[in-house]
N, CA, C and O atoms as a GROMACS GRO file, in nm:
protein
  608
    1ALA      N    1   0.078  -0.104  -0.015
    1ALA     CA    2   0.016  -0.001   0.002
    1ALA      C    3   0.099   0.125   0.012
    1ALA      O    4   0.053   0.232  -0.027
    2VAL      N    5   0.206   0.117   0.058
    2VAL     CA    6   0.305   0.231   0.088
    2VAL      C    7   0.374   0.259  -0.040
    2VAL      O    8   0.422   0.370  -0.064
    3GLY      N    9   0.381   0.158  -0.125
    3GLY     CA   10   0.435   0.181  -0.250
    3GLY      C   11   0.362   0.223  -0.358
    3GLY      O   12   0.408   0.273  -0.460
    4LEU      N   13   0.234   0.200  -0.331
    4LEU     CA   14   0.113   0.238  -0.410
    4LEU      C   15   0.114   0.422  -0.413
    4LEU      O   16   0.126   0.493  -0.512
    5ILE      N   17   0.098   0.462  -0.279
    5ILE     CA   18   0.116   0.588  -0.244
    5ILE      C   19   0.209   0.669  -0.298
    5ILE      O   20   0.184   0.782  -0.340
    6TYR      N   21   0.320   0.614  -0.300
    6TYR     CA   22   0.437   0.682  -0.343
    6TYR      C   23   0.477   0.659  -0.493
    6TYR      O   24   0.581   0.702  -0.544
    7SER      N   25   0.388   0.593  -0.553
    7SER     CA   26   0.408   0.556  -0.697
    7SER      C   27   0.307   0.641  -0.782
    7SER      O   28   0.328   0.662  -0.902
    8ALA      N   29   0.182   0.694  -0.706
    8ALA     CA   30   0.087   0.763  -0.747
    8ALA      C   31   0.138   0.903  -0.824
    8ALA      O   32   0.091   0.930  -0.935
    9PRO      N   33   0.232   0.988  -0.763
    9PRO     CA   34   0.237   1.099  -0.864
    9PRO      C   35   0.292   1.071  -0.998
    9PRO      O   36   0.274   1.157  -1.084
   10ASN      N   37   0.357   0.961  -1.030
   10ASN     CA   38   0.385   0.938  -1.172
   10ASN      C   39   0.250   0.941  -1.260
   10ASN      O   40   0.260   0.968  -1.380
   11LEU      N   41   0.144   0.916  -1.211
   11LEU     CA   42   0.035   0.947  -1.270
   11LEU      C   43  -0.030   1.061  -1.328
   11LEU      O   44  -0.120   1.060  -1.411
   12TYR      N   45   0.042   1.187  -1.261
   12TYR     CA   46   0.007   1.309  -1.286
   12TYR      C   47   0.102   1.371  -1.393
   12TYR      O   48   0.209   1.417  -1.350
   13PRO      N   49   0.080   1.378  -1.510
   13PRO     CA   50   0.197   1.436  -1.597
   13PRO      C   51   0.204   1.594  -1.589
   13PRO      O   52   0.100   1.657  -1.570
   14ASP      N   53   0.323   1.655  -1.604
   14ASP     CA   54   0.354   1.798  -1.585
   14ASP      C   55   0.288   1.878  -1.683
   14ASP      O   56   0.286   1.850  -1.803
   15ASP      N   57   0.232   1.979  -1.631
   15ASP     CA   58   0.184   2.069  -1.750
   15ASP      C   59   0.285   2.173  -1.828
   15ASP      O   60   0.354   2.246  -1.758
   16PRO      N   61   0.294   2.178  -1.943
   16PRO     CA   62   0.360   2.291  -2.010
   16PRO      C   63   0.328   2.405  -1.946
   16PRO      O   64   0.213   2.424  -1.906
   17ALA      N   65   0.430   2.498  -1.928
   17ALA     CA   66   0.430   2.611  -1.845
   17ALA      C   67   0.513   2.722  -1.903
   17ALA      O   68   0.603   2.683  -1.977
   18ILE      N   69   0.503   2.850  -1.886
   18ILE     CA   70   0.560   2.970  -1.900
   18ILE      C   71   0.613   3.024  -1.768
   18ILE      O   72   0.524   3.066  -1.695
   19GLN      N   73   0.736   3.032  -1.723
   19GLN     CA   74   0.770   3.121  -1.629
   19GLN      C   75   0.816   3.232  -1.633
   19GLN      O   76   0.912   3.256  -1.707
   20VAL      N   77   0.754   3.336  -1.549
   20VAL     CA   78   0.783   3.472  -1.576
   20VAL      C   79   0.857   3.538  -1.440
   20VAL      O   80   0.807   3.539  -1.328
   21SER      N   81   0.969   3.584  -1.470
   21SER     CA   82   1.038   3.660  -1.344
   21SER      C   83   1.102   3.788  -1.378
   21SER      O   84   1.134   3.803  -1.496
   22GLY      N   85   1.124   3.880  -1.299
   22GLY     CA   86   1.175   4.030  -1.307
   22GLY      C   87   1.310   3.985  -1.358
   22GLY      O   88   1.375   3.884  -1.330
   23ALA      N   89   1.342   4.104  -1.454
   23ALA     CA   90   1.490   4.099  -1.510
   23ALA      C   91   1.589   4.143  -1.402
   23ALA      O   92   1.707   4.110  -1.414
   24SER      N   93   1.547   4.217  -1.295
   24SER     CA   94   1.612   4.268  -1.185
   24SER      C   95   1.541   4.190  -1.072
   24SER      O   96   1.430   4.138  -1.077
   25THR      N   97   1.621   4.193  -0.978
   25THR     CA   98   1.577   4.132  -0.831
   25THR      C   99   1.464   4.232  -0.780
   25THR      O  100   1.378   4.193  -0.701
   26ALA      N  101   1.468   4.355  -0.825
   26ALA     CA  102   1.396   4.441  -0.757
   26ALA      C  103   1.248   4.453  -0.811
   26ALA      O  104   1.156   4.520  -0.764
   27LEU      N  105   1.248   4.387  -0.900
   27LEU     CA  106   1.085   4.383  -0.994
   27LEU      C  107   1.041   4.264  -0.968
   27LEU      O  108   1.102   4.161  -0.999
   28GLN      N  109   0.914   4.268  -0.897
   28GLN     CA  110   0.840   4.139  -0.882
   28GLN      C  111   0.721   4.140  -0.997
   28GLN      O  112   0.680   4.234  -1.065
   29VAL      N  113   0.686   4.021  -0.995
   29VAL     CA  114   0.598   4.001  -1.101
   29VAL      C  115   0.445   4.006  -1.017
   29VAL      O  116   0.425   3.947  -0.910
   30THR      N  117   0.368   4.069  -1.072
   30THR     CA  118   0.237   4.101  -0.997
   30THR      C  119   0.130   4.020  -1.079
   30THR      O  120   0.153   3.985  -1.195
   31GLN      N  121   0.015   3.994  -1.016
   31GLN     CA  122  -0.090   3.918  -1.076
   31GLN      C  123  -0.166   4.013  -1.198
   31GLN      O  124  -0.251   3.958  -1.267
   32ALA      N  125  -0.134   4.151  -1.221
   32ALA     CA  126  -0.152   4.230  -1.305
   32ALA      C  127  -0.070   4.181  -1.452
   32ALA      O  128  -0.122   4.168  -1.563
   33ASP      N  129   0.047   4.163  -1.420
   33ASP     CA  130   0.116   4.138  -1.498
   33ASP      C  131   0.085   3.982  -1.580
   33ASP      O  132   0.093   3.961  -1.701
   34LEU      N  133   0.054   3.898  -1.484
   34LEU     CA  134   0.031   3.781  -1.530
   34LEU      C  135  -0.125   3.781  -1.615
   34LEU      O  136  -0.145   3.693  -1.699
   35ASP      N  137  -0.223   3.876  -1.591
   35ASP     CA  138  -0.343   3.875  -1.659
   35ASP      C  139  -0.294   3.950  -1.779
   35ASP      O  140  -0.348   3.911  -1.882
   36ARG      N  141  -0.202   4.051  -1.797
   36ARG     CA  142  -0.169   4.108  -1.934
   36ARG      C  143  -0.116   4.001  -1.998
   36ARG      O  144  -0.177   3.985  -2.103
   37ALA      N  145  -0.026   3.916  -1.981
   37ALA     CA  146   0.030   3.788  -2.027
   37ALA      C  147  -0.076   3.694  -2.088
   37ALA      O  148  -0.078   3.650  -2.203
   38SER      N  149  -0.167   3.670  -1.985
   38SER     CA  150  -0.287   3.572  -2.032
   38SER      C  151  -0.380   3.628  -2.126
   38SER      O  152  -0.446   3.551  -2.196
   39ALA      N  153  -0.394   3.759  -2.136
   39ALA     CA  154  -0.499   3.817  -2.225
   39ALA      C  155  -0.427   3.823  -2.357
   39ALA      O  156  -0.496   3.816  -2.459
   40ALA      N  157  -0.283   3.836  -2.368
   40ALA     CA  158  -0.207   3.835  -2.479
   40ALA      C  159  -0.208   3.693  -2.550
   40ALA      O  160  -0.216   3.677  -2.672
   41LEU      N  161  -0.199   3.593  -2.458
   41LEU     CA  162  -0.223   3.453  -2.514
   41LEU      C  163  -0.342   3.414  -2.584
   41LEU      O  164  -0.353   3.356  -2.692
   42LYS      N  165  -0.458   3.470  -2.477
   42LYS     CA  166  -0.574   3.433  -2.544
   42LYS      C  167  -0.604   3.505  -2.691
   42LYS      O  168  -0.660   3.447  -2.784
   43ALA      N  169  -0.547   3.667  -2.696
   43ALA     CA  170  -0.566   3.676  -2.827
   43ALA      C  171  -0.497   3.614  -2.934
   43ALA      O  172  -0.526   3.647  -3.050
   44SER      N  173  -0.394   3.512  -2.907
   44SER     CA  174  -0.321   3.441  -2.979
   44SER      C  175  -0.370   3.306  -2.995
   44SER      O  176  -0.312   3.218  -3.058
   45ASN      N  177  -0.486   3.295  -2.931
   45ASN     CA  178  -0.533   3.156  -2.932
   45ASN      C  179  -0.473   3.055  -2.881
   45ASN      O  180  -0.487   2.937  -2.914
   46ILE      N  181  -0.402   3.100  -2.797
   46ILE     CA  182  -0.334   2.997  -2.684
   46ILE      C  183  -0.398   2.997  -2.549
   46ILE      O  184  -0.402   3.098  -2.479
   47GLU      N  185  -0.455   2.864  -2.507
   47GLU     CA  186  -0.536   2.849  -2.402
   47GLU      C  187  -0.431   2.830  -2.272
   47GLU      O  188  -0.345   2.742  -2.263
   48VAL      N  189  -0.461   2.934  -2.173
   48VAL     CA  190  -0.394   2.917  -2.029
   48VAL      C  191  -0.494   2.841  -1.952
   48VAL      O  192  -0.614   2.871  -1.951
   49LYS      N  193  -0.438   2.734  -1.880
   49LYS     CA  194  -0.504   2.649  -1.780
   49LYS      C  195  -0.519   2.734  -1.648
   49LYS      O  196  -0.628   2.726  -1.591
   50ALA      N  197  -0.437   2.803  -1.601
   50ALA     CA  198  -0.400   2.886  -1.464
   50ALA      C  199  -0.288   2.951  -1.490
   50ALA      O  200  -0.198   2.911  -1.564
   51ALA      N  201  -0.290   3.086  -1.409
   51ALA     CA  202  -0.188   3.172  -1.381
   51ALA      C  203  -0.162   3.191  -1.224
   51ALA      O  204  -0.256   3.217  -1.150
   52SER      N  205  -0.042   3.178  -1.180
   52SER     CA  206  -0.011   3.183  -1.030
   52SER      C  207   0.087   3.258  -1.020
   52SER      O  208   0.164   3.270  -1.115
   53ILE      N  209   0.106   3.330  -0.892
   53ILE     CA  210   0.238   3.378  -0.855
   53ILE      C  211   0.309   3.277  -0.762
   53ILE      O  212   0.251   3.191  -0.696
   54ALA      N  213   0.430   3.298  -0.766
   54ALA     CA  214   0.510   3.211  -0.692
   54ALA      C  215   0.496   3.255  -0.527
   54ALA      O  216   0.458   3.369  -0.500
   55GLU      N  217   0.523   3.175  -0.436
   55GLU     CA  218   0.515   3.191  -0.292
   55GLU      C  219   0.586   3.320  -0.259
   55GLU      O  220   0.543   3.415  -0.193
   56ASN      N  221   0.715   3.302  -0.324
   56ASN     CA  222   0.804   3.427  -0.250
   56ASN      C  223   0.771   3.562  -0.328
   56ASN      O  224   0.827   3.666  -0.294
   57GLY      N  225   0.677   3.558  -0.434
   57GLY     CA  226   0.654   3.678  -0.512
   57GLY      C  227   0.742   3.717  -0.614
   57GLY      O  228   0.712   3.813  -0.686
   58LYS      N  229   0.849   3.656  -0.630
   58LYS     CA  230   0.960   3.678  -0.714
   58LYS      C  231   0.921   3.637  -0.866
   58LYS      O  232   0.988   3.686  -0.957
   59GLY      N  233   0.821   3.553  -0.894
   59GLY     CA  234   0.797   3.505  -1.029
   59GLY      C  235   0.651   3.471  -1.047
   59GLY      O  236   0.563   3.490  -0.962
   60GLY      N  237   0.635   3.420  -1.162
   60GLY     CA  238   0.473   3.383  -1.199
   60GLY      C  239   0.476   3.250  -1.282
   60GLY      O  240   0.575   3.215  -1.345
   61LEU      N  241   0.374   3.190  -1.276
   61LEU     CA  242   0.376   3.067  -1.370
   61LEU      C  243   0.240   3.067  -1.442
   61LEU      O  244   0.136   3.078  -1.377
   62LEU      N  245   0.242   3.054  -1.584
   62LEU     CA  246   0.138   3.043  -1.665
   62LEU      C  247   0.120   2.886  -1.723
   62LEU      O  248   0.189   2.840  -1.813
   63ARG      N  249   0.018   2.816  -1.657
   63ARG     CA  250   0.012   2.693  -1.703
   63ARG      C  251  -0.082   2.668  -1.846
   63ARG      O  252  -0.200   2.701  -1.857
   64LEU      N  253  -0.005   2.603  -1.946
   64LEU     CA  254  -0.081   2.604  -2.065
   64LEU      C  255  -0.152   2.478  -2.095
   64LEU      O  256  -0.101   2.385  -2.034
   65ALA      N  257  -0.256   2.444  -2.171
   65ALA     CA  258  -0.310   2.345  -2.217
   65ALA      C  259  -0.252   2.252  -2.282
   65ALA      O  260  -0.266   2.137  -2.239
   66LYS      N  261  -0.169   2.276  -2.405
   66LYS     CA  262  -0.117   2.227  -2.506
   66LYS      C  263   0.048   2.223  -2.508
   66LYS      O  264   0.100   2.332  -2.531
   67ALA      N  265   0.129   2.121  -2.490
   67ALA     CA  266   0.276   2.147  -2.501
   67ALA      C  267   0.316   2.225  -2.626
   67ALA      O  268   0.409   2.306  -2.629
   68GLU      N  269   0.229   2.191  -2.736
   68GLU     CA  270   0.301   2.236  -2.876
   68GLU      C  271   0.277   2.410  -2.860
   68GLU      O  272   0.334   2.488  -2.935
   69ASP      N  273   0.209   2.442  -2.778
   69ASP     CA  274   0.181   2.602  -2.764
   69ASP      C  275   0.283   2.651  -2.682
   69ASP      O  276   0.280   2.772  -2.659
   70GLN      N  277   0.362   2.590  -2.638
   70GLN     CA  278   0.451   2.637  -2.538
   70GLN      C  279   0.569   2.741  -2.608
   70GLN      O  280   0.583   2.858  -2.574
   71LEU      N  281   0.646   2.678  -2.707
   71LEU     CA  282   0.738   2.809  -2.777
   71LEU      C  283   0.665   2.929  -2.824
   71LEU      O  284   0.713   3.041  -2.808
   72PRO      N  285   0.539   2.906  -2.887
   72PRO     CA  286   0.484   3.050  -2.947
   72PRO      C  287   0.443   3.119  -2.829
   72PRO      O  288   0.456   3.241  -2.821
   73ALA      N  289   0.393   3.051  -2.734
   73ALA     CA  290   0.361   3.144  -2.589
   73ALA      C  291   0.470   3.206  -2.537
   73ALA      O  292   0.456   3.312  -2.475
   74LYS      N  293   0.571   3.159  -2.551
   74LYS     CA  294   0.710   3.235  -2.498
   74LYS      C  295   0.702   3.346  -2.571
   74LYS      O  296   0.699   3.448  -2.502
   75ASP      N  297   0.695   3.365  -2.699
   75ASP     CA  298   0.733   3.478  -2.769
   75ASP      C  299   0.610   3.562  -2.750
   75ASP      O  300   0.628   3.683  -2.760
   76VAL      N  301   0.494   3.520  -2.724
   76VAL     CA  302   0.386   3.596  -2.711
   76VAL      C  303   0.396   3.680  -2.581
   76VAL      O  304   0.364   3.798  -2.574
   77VAL      N  305   0.439   3.611  -2.487
   77VAL     CA  306   0.451   3.666  -2.333
   77VAL      C  307   0.565   3.745  -2.349
   77VAL      O  308   0.541   3.864  -2.326
   78ARG      N  309   0.683   3.722  -2.380
   78ARG     CA  310   0.801   3.812  -2.397
   78ARG      C  311   0.730   3.958  -2.466
   78ARG      O  312   0.731   4.060  -2.397
   79LYS      N  313   0.679   3.959  -2.582
   79LYS     CA  314   0.621   4.095  -2.621
   79LYS      C  315   0.518   4.168  -2.552
   79LYS      O  316   0.492   4.288  -2.548
   80ALA      N  317   0.461   4.063  -2.493
   80ALA     CA  318   0.342   4.138  -2.381
   80ALA      C  319   0.405   4.210  -2.273
   80ALA      O  320   0.371   4.324  -2.241
   81LEU      N  321   0.494   4.146  -2.218
   81LEU     CA  322   0.560   4.211  -2.083
   81LEU      C  323   0.685   4.301  -2.132
   81LEU      O  324   0.705   4.405  -2.069
   82GLY      N  325   0.756   4.276  -2.220
   82GLY     CA  326   0.867   4.371  -2.268
   82GLY      C  327   0.976   4.317  -2.206
   82GLY      O  328   0.973   4.208  -2.149
   83ASP      N  329   1.095   4.404  -2.217
   83ASP     CA  330   1.229   4.365  -2.172
   83ASP      C  331   1.245   4.353  -2.006
   83ASP      O  332   1.348   4.299  -1.963
   84ASP      N  333   1.169   4.390  -1.936
   84ASP     CA  334   1.175   4.415  -1.799
   84ASP      C  335   1.142   4.291  -1.728
   84ASP      O  336   1.125   4.296  -1.606
   85TYR      N  337   1.131   4.165  -1.799
   85TYR     CA  338   1.097   4.046  -1.744
   85TYR      C  339   1.156   3.929  -1.821
   85TYR      O  340   1.172   3.947  -1.942
   86VAL      N  341   1.188   3.813  -1.770
   86VAL     CA  342   1.274   3.718  -1.805
   86VAL      C  343   1.142   3.622  -1.835
   86VAL      O  344   1.058   3.594  -1.749
   87VAL      N  345   1.139   3.577  -1.973
   87VAL     CA  346   1.049   3.458  -1.983
   87VAL      C  347   1.085   3.333  -2.016
   87VAL      O  348   1.146   3.336  -2.122
   88ALA      N  349   1.074   3.221  -1.972
   88ALA     CA  350   1.134   3.073  -1.991
   88ALA      C  351   1.045   2.974  -1.968
   88ALA      O  352   0.950   2.976  -1.889
   89LEU      N  353   1.084   2.876  -2.052
   89LEU     CA  354   0.991   2.734  -2.072
   89LEU      C  355   1.014   2.681  -1.949
   89LEU      O  356   1.122   2.682  -1.889
   90ASN      N  357   0.886   2.623  -1.902
   90ASN     CA  358   0.916   2.520  -1.771
   90ASN      C  359   0.804   2.389  -1.780
   90ASN      O  360   0.734   2.367  -1.878
   91LEU      N  361   0.806   2.326  -1.681
   91LEU     CA  362   0.717   2.227  -1.682
   91LEU      C  363   0.651   2.232  -1.531
   91LEU      O  364   0.729   2.236  -1.436
   92ALA      N  365   0.536   2.232  -1.510
   92ALA     CA  366   0.462   2.256  -1.360
   92ALA      C  367   0.416   2.119  -1.327
   92ALA      O  368   0.365   2.042  -1.408
   93GLN      N  369   0.438   2.096  -1.210
   93GLN     CA  370   0.402   1.973  -1.158
   93GLN      C  371   0.231   1.977  -1.134
   93GLN      O  372   0.176   2.083  -1.107
   94THR      N  373   0.165   1.862  -1.145
   94THR     CA  374   0.027   1.850  -1.129
   94THR      C  375  -0.003   1.764  -0.992
   94THR      O  376  -0.120   1.766  -0.952
   95THR      N  377   0.081   1.697  -0.928
   95THR     CA  378   0.088   1.642  -0.844
   95THR      C  379  -0.029   1.667  -0.714
   95THR      O  380   0.013   1.773  -0.668
   96PRO      N  381  -0.108   1.642  -0.660
   96PRO     CA  382  -0.194   1.678  -0.593
   96PRO      C  383  -0.114   1.711  -0.439
   96PRO      O  384  -0.040   1.625  -0.392
   97GLN      N  385  -0.134   1.829  -0.374
   97GLN     CA  386  -0.076   1.878  -0.263
   97GLN      C  387  -0.070   1.777  -0.149
   97GLN      O  388   0.032   1.762  -0.082
   98TRP      N  389  -0.186   1.706  -0.129
   98TRP     CA  390  -0.161   1.603  -0.032
   98TRP      C  391  -0.072   1.516  -0.040
   98TRP      O  392  -0.007   1.491   0.062
   99LEU      N  393  -0.044   1.437  -0.177
   99LEU     CA  394   0.059   1.362  -0.208
   99LEU      C  395   0.214   1.419  -0.175
   99LEU      O  396   0.300   1.348  -0.123
  100ARG      N  397   0.233   1.559  -0.214
  100ARG     CA  398   0.350   1.622  -0.189
  100ARG      C  399   0.385   1.626  -0.038
  100ARG      O  400   0.493   1.600   0.015
  101LYS      N  401   0.251   1.670   0.026
  101LYS     CA  402   0.288   1.692   0.186
  101LYS      C  403   0.347   1.548   0.236
  101LYS      O  404   0.438   1.547   0.320
  102LEU      N  405   0.290   1.422   0.180
  102LEU     CA  406   0.344   1.313   0.203
  102LEU      C  407   0.472   1.282   0.177
  102LEU      O  408   0.519   1.179   0.225
  103GLY      N  409   0.554   1.368   0.095
  103GLY     CA  410   0.697   1.328   0.044
  103GLY      C  411   0.682   1.248  -0.080
  103GLY      O  412   0.786   1.200  -0.126
  104ALA      N  413   0.576   1.226  -0.139
  104ALA     CA  414   0.547   1.160  -0.274
  104ALA      C  415   0.584   1.253  -0.394
  104ALA      O  416   0.520   1.358  -0.405
  105HIS      N  417   0.676   1.226  -0.478
  105HIS     CA  418   0.709   1.307  -0.592
  105HIS      C  419   0.722   1.210  -0.704
  105HIS      O  420   0.749   1.091  -0.685
  106PRO      N  421   0.700   1.265  -0.828
  106PRO     CA  422   0.721   1.201  -0.959
  106PRO      C  423   0.854   1.162  -0.959
  106PRO      O  424   0.937   1.232  -0.902
  107MET      N  425   0.890   1.036  -1.027
  107MET     CA  426   1.022   0.975  -1.055
  107MET      C  427   1.070   1.058  -1.147
  107MET      O  428   0.999   1.099  -1.239
  108LYS      N  429   1.215   1.096  -1.129
  108LYS     CA  430   1.249   1.189  -1.236
  108LYS      C  431   1.333   1.094  -1.358
  108LYS      O  432   1.421   1.011  -1.338
  109LEU      N  433   1.284   1.130  -1.469
  109LEU     CA  434   1.324   1.005  -1.598
  109LEU      C  435   1.448   1.061  -1.634
  109LEU      O  436   1.495   0.984  -1.717
  110GLY      N  437   1.531   1.159  -1.614
  110GLY     CA  438   1.655   1.190  -1.662
  110GLY      C  439   1.634   1.264  -1.811
  110GLY      O  440   1.521   1.282  -1.856
  111LEU      N  441   1.759   1.307  -1.885
  111LEU     CA  442   1.713   1.369  -2.005
  111LEU      C  443   1.687   1.304  -2.085
  111LEU      O  444   1.589   1.346  -2.146
  112ASP      N  445   1.742   1.174  -2.141
  112ASP     CA  446   1.703   1.109  -2.247
  112ASP      C  447   1.564   1.060  -2.250
  112ASP      O  448   1.502   1.049  -2.355
  113LEU      N  449   1.512   1.027  -2.129
  113LEU     CA  450   1.386   1.002  -2.123
  113LEU      C  451   1.279   1.076  -2.113
  113LEU      O  452   1.170   1.023  -2.132
  114SER      N  453   1.290   1.213  -2.082
  114SER     CA  454   1.192   1.316  -2.042
  114SER      C  455   1.200   1.423  -2.169
  114SER      O  456   1.167   1.540  -2.148
  115GLY      N  457   1.237   1.386  -2.280
  115GLY     CA  458   1.248   1.468  -2.385
  115GLY      C  459   1.368   1.550  -2.407
  115GLY      O  460   1.361   1.630  -2.500
  116GLY      N  461   1.478   1.544  -2.339
  116GLY     CA  462   1.602   1.616  -2.364
  116GLY      C  463   1.588   1.768  -2.320
  116GLY      O  464   1.486   1.807  -2.264
  117VAL      N  465   1.700   1.857  -2.351
  117VAL     CA  466   1.706   1.983  -2.306
  117VAL      C  467   1.686   2.070  -2.447
  117VAL      O  468   1.735   2.035  -2.555
  118HIS      N  469   1.606   2.186  -2.426
  118HIS     CA  470   1.592   2.307  -2.491
  118HIS      C  471   1.691   2.407  -2.438
  118HIS      O  472   1.672   2.451  -2.325
  119PHE      N  473   1.813   2.453  -2.521
  119PHE     CA  474   1.886   2.536  -2.492
  119PHE      C  475   1.860   2.659  -2.605
  119PHE      O  476   1.855   2.628  -2.724
  120LEU      N  477   1.846   2.778  -2.571
  120LEU     CA  478   1.830   2.868  -2.664
  120LEU      C  479   1.929   2.982  -2.628
  120LEU      O  480   1.921   3.041  -2.521
  121LEU      N  481   2.017   3.008  -2.718
  121LEU     CA  482   2.128   3.120  -2.702
  121LEU      C  483   2.061   3.221  -2.796
  121LEU      O  484   2.017   3.206  -2.910
  122GLU      N  485   2.064   3.335  -2.712
  122GLU     CA  486   2.030   3.447  -2.827
  122GLU      C  487   2.150   3.541  -2.849
  122GLU      O  488   2.209   3.584  -2.750
  123VAL      N  489   2.185   3.573  -2.964
  123VAL     CA  490   2.311   3.653  -2.989
  123VAL      C  491   2.271   3.761  -3.057
  123VAL      O  492   2.214   3.730  -3.162
  124ASP      N  493   2.278   3.878  -3.036
  124ASP     CA  494   2.300   3.999  -3.073
  124ASP      C  495   2.406   4.022  -3.200
  124ASP      O  496   2.516   4.076  -3.186
  125MET      N  497   2.344   3.959  -3.355
  125MET     CA  498   2.430   3.962  -3.439
  125MET      C  499   2.517   4.086  -3.488
  125MET      O  500   2.635   4.092  -3.522
  126GLU      N  501   2.416   4.183  -3.479
  126GLU     CA  502   2.473   4.308  -3.512
  126GLU      C  503   2.619   4.345  -3.445
  126GLU      O  504   2.718   4.377  -3.511
  127LYS      N  505   2.614   4.336  -3.290
  127LYS     CA  506   2.725   4.356  -3.223
  127LYS      C  507   2.811   4.248  -3.238
  127LYS      O  508   2.930   4.267  -3.211
  128ALA      N  509   2.776   4.141  -3.273
  128ALA     CA  510   2.878   4.038  -3.286
  128ALA      C  511   2.961   4.042  -3.431
  128ALA      O  512   3.080   4.015  -3.444
  129LEU      N  513   2.879   4.080  -3.526
  129LEU     CA  514   2.958   4.113  -3.653
  129LEU      C  515   3.038   4.235  -3.662
  129LEU      O  516   3.129   4.244  -3.743
  130ASP      N  517   3.006   4.332  -3.578
  130ASP     CA  518   3.069   4.443  -3.568
  130ASP      C  519   3.207   4.430  -3.508
  130ASP      O  520   3.306   4.490  -3.550
  131ALA      N  521   3.205   4.332  -3.388
  131ALA     CA  522   3.338   4.307  -3.316
  131ALA      C  523   3.425   4.241  -3.397
  131ALA      O  524   3.547   4.248  -3.384
  132ARG      N  525   3.355   4.160  -3.499
  132ARG     CA  526   3.459   4.056  -3.576
  132ARG      C  527   3.511   4.132  -3.699
  132ARG      O  528   3.620   4.102  -3.748
  133LEU      N  529   3.435   4.230  -3.749
  133LEU     CA  530   3.496   4.325  -3.838
  133LEU      C  531   3.595   4.390  -3.786
  133LEU      O  532   3.697   4.386  -3.855
  134LYS      N  533   3.605   4.471  -3.650
  134LYS     CA  534   3.681   4.535  -3.584
  134LYS      C  535   3.826   4.448  -3.589
  134LYS      O  536   3.933   4.492  -3.631
  135VAL      N  537   3.802   4.325  -3.538
  135VAL     CA  538   3.906   4.223  -3.518
  135VAL      C  539   3.992   4.208  -3.638
  135VAL      O  540   4.114   4.223  -3.637
  136TYR      N  541   3.914   4.175  -3.754
  136TYR     CA  542   3.965   4.184  -3.905
  136TYR      C  543   4.059   4.295  -3.942
  136TYR      O  544   4.176   4.283  -3.978
  137GLU      N  545   3.981   4.419  -3.924
  137GLU     CA  546   4.068   4.547  -3.953
  137GLU      C  547   4.196   4.557  -3.886
  137GLU      O  548   4.294   4.594  -3.951
  138GLY      N  549   4.207   4.524  -3.751
  138GLY     CA  550   4.308   4.516  -3.675
  138GLY      C  551   4.423   4.408  -3.746
  138GLY      O  552   4.544   4.431  -3.757
  139ASP      N  553   4.366   4.312  -3.783
  139ASP     CA  554   4.460   4.211  -3.838
  139ASP      C  555   4.533   4.269  -3.980
  139ASP      O  556   4.650   4.252  -4.016
  140VAL      N  557   4.433   4.336  -4.044
  140VAL     CA  558   4.480   4.384  -4.167
  140VAL      C  559   4.579   4.494  -4.183
  140VAL      O  560   4.662   4.503  -4.274
  141LYS      N  561   4.558   4.588  -4.071
  141LYS     CA  562   4.640   4.693  -4.039
  141LYS      C  563   4.798   4.678  -3.995
  141LYS      O  564   4.898   4.742  -4.026
  142SER      N  565   4.772   4.543  -3.892
  142SER     CA  566   4.906   4.490  -3.845
  142SER      C  567   4.984   4.421  -3.970
  142SER      O  568   5.105   4.437  -3.986
  143LEU      N  569   4.916   4.355  -4.045
  143LEU     CA  570   4.994   4.291  -4.160
  143LEU      C  571   5.049   4.396  -4.252
  143LEU      O  572   5.161   4.384  -4.301
  144LEU      N  573   4.955   4.516  -4.279
  144LEU     CA  574   5.017   4.598  -4.369
  144LEU      C  575   5.132   4.663  -4.302
  144LEU      O  576   5.234   4.674  -4.370
  145ARG      N  577   5.132   4.707  -4.186
  145ARG     CA  578   5.239   4.779  -4.101
  145ARG      C  579   5.374   4.694  -4.100
  145ARG      O  580   5.486   4.746  -4.091
  146LYS      N  581   5.347   4.546  -4.114
  146LYS     CA  582   5.458   4.450  -4.101
  146LYS      C  583   5.537   4.454  -4.229
  146LYS      O  584   5.660   4.447  -4.231
  147GLU      N  585   5.462   4.464  -4.334
  147GLU     CA  586   5.506   4.464  -4.472
  147GLU      C  587   5.544   4.597  -4.524
  147GLU      O  588   5.610   4.612  -4.626
  148ARG      N  589   5.493   4.707  -4.436
  148ARG     CA  590   5.564   4.847  -4.471
  148ARG      C  591   5.472   4.928  -4.576
  148ARG      O  592   5.513   5.021  -4.645
  149VAL      N  593   5.341   4.875  -4.578
  149VAL     CA  594   5.261   4.935  -4.673
  149VAL      C  595   5.188   5.040  -4.630
  149VAL      O  596   5.113   5.025  -4.534
  150ARG      N  597   5.198   5.162  -4.692
  150ARG     CA  598   5.117   5.290  -4.647
  150ARG      C  599   4.966   5.274  -4.679
  150ARG      O  600   4.922   5.228  -4.784
  151TYR      N  601   4.894   5.317  -4.577
  151TYR     CA  602   4.734   5.314  -4.604
  151TYR      C  603   4.683   5.415  -4.499
  151TYR      O  604   4.752   5.456  -4.406
  152ARG      N  605   4.564   5.449  -4.522
  152ARG     CA  606   4.485   5.547  -4.466
  152ARG      C  607   4.373   5.495  -4.383
  152ARG      O  608   4.296   5.573  -4.328
   0.00000   0.00000   0.00000
């Protein structure tokens, strides 16, 4: 019977979610921020199951109905809230509170069994290209000086 209780959380799949937090530690996410994000998602035909503020008040969570909506929802929420907020993909537990209080948690499956990892690296291409061109310019100038070629 004890084994049955502690295996029960595996029957509750995680909800796809969007996690929102302030870009600085001073900025707290409010219910009004989550309402604004939820309205933007609704306007984009993305269903939100629930929106909640974290217990510490430092972040919020938007639970989505469908996993395939998660990536488009991230972009919609980022546009709706602006650069003052960090928007990330997440999975939210659906295990009932009474099971969690008993210490029953879903078994972690590991990266290979739970879908892997999504890593997104955003690069400011304009700045990166400018920096690279300056390096090339310096290399060309050094080579011309070395060969004693005049240039302007």
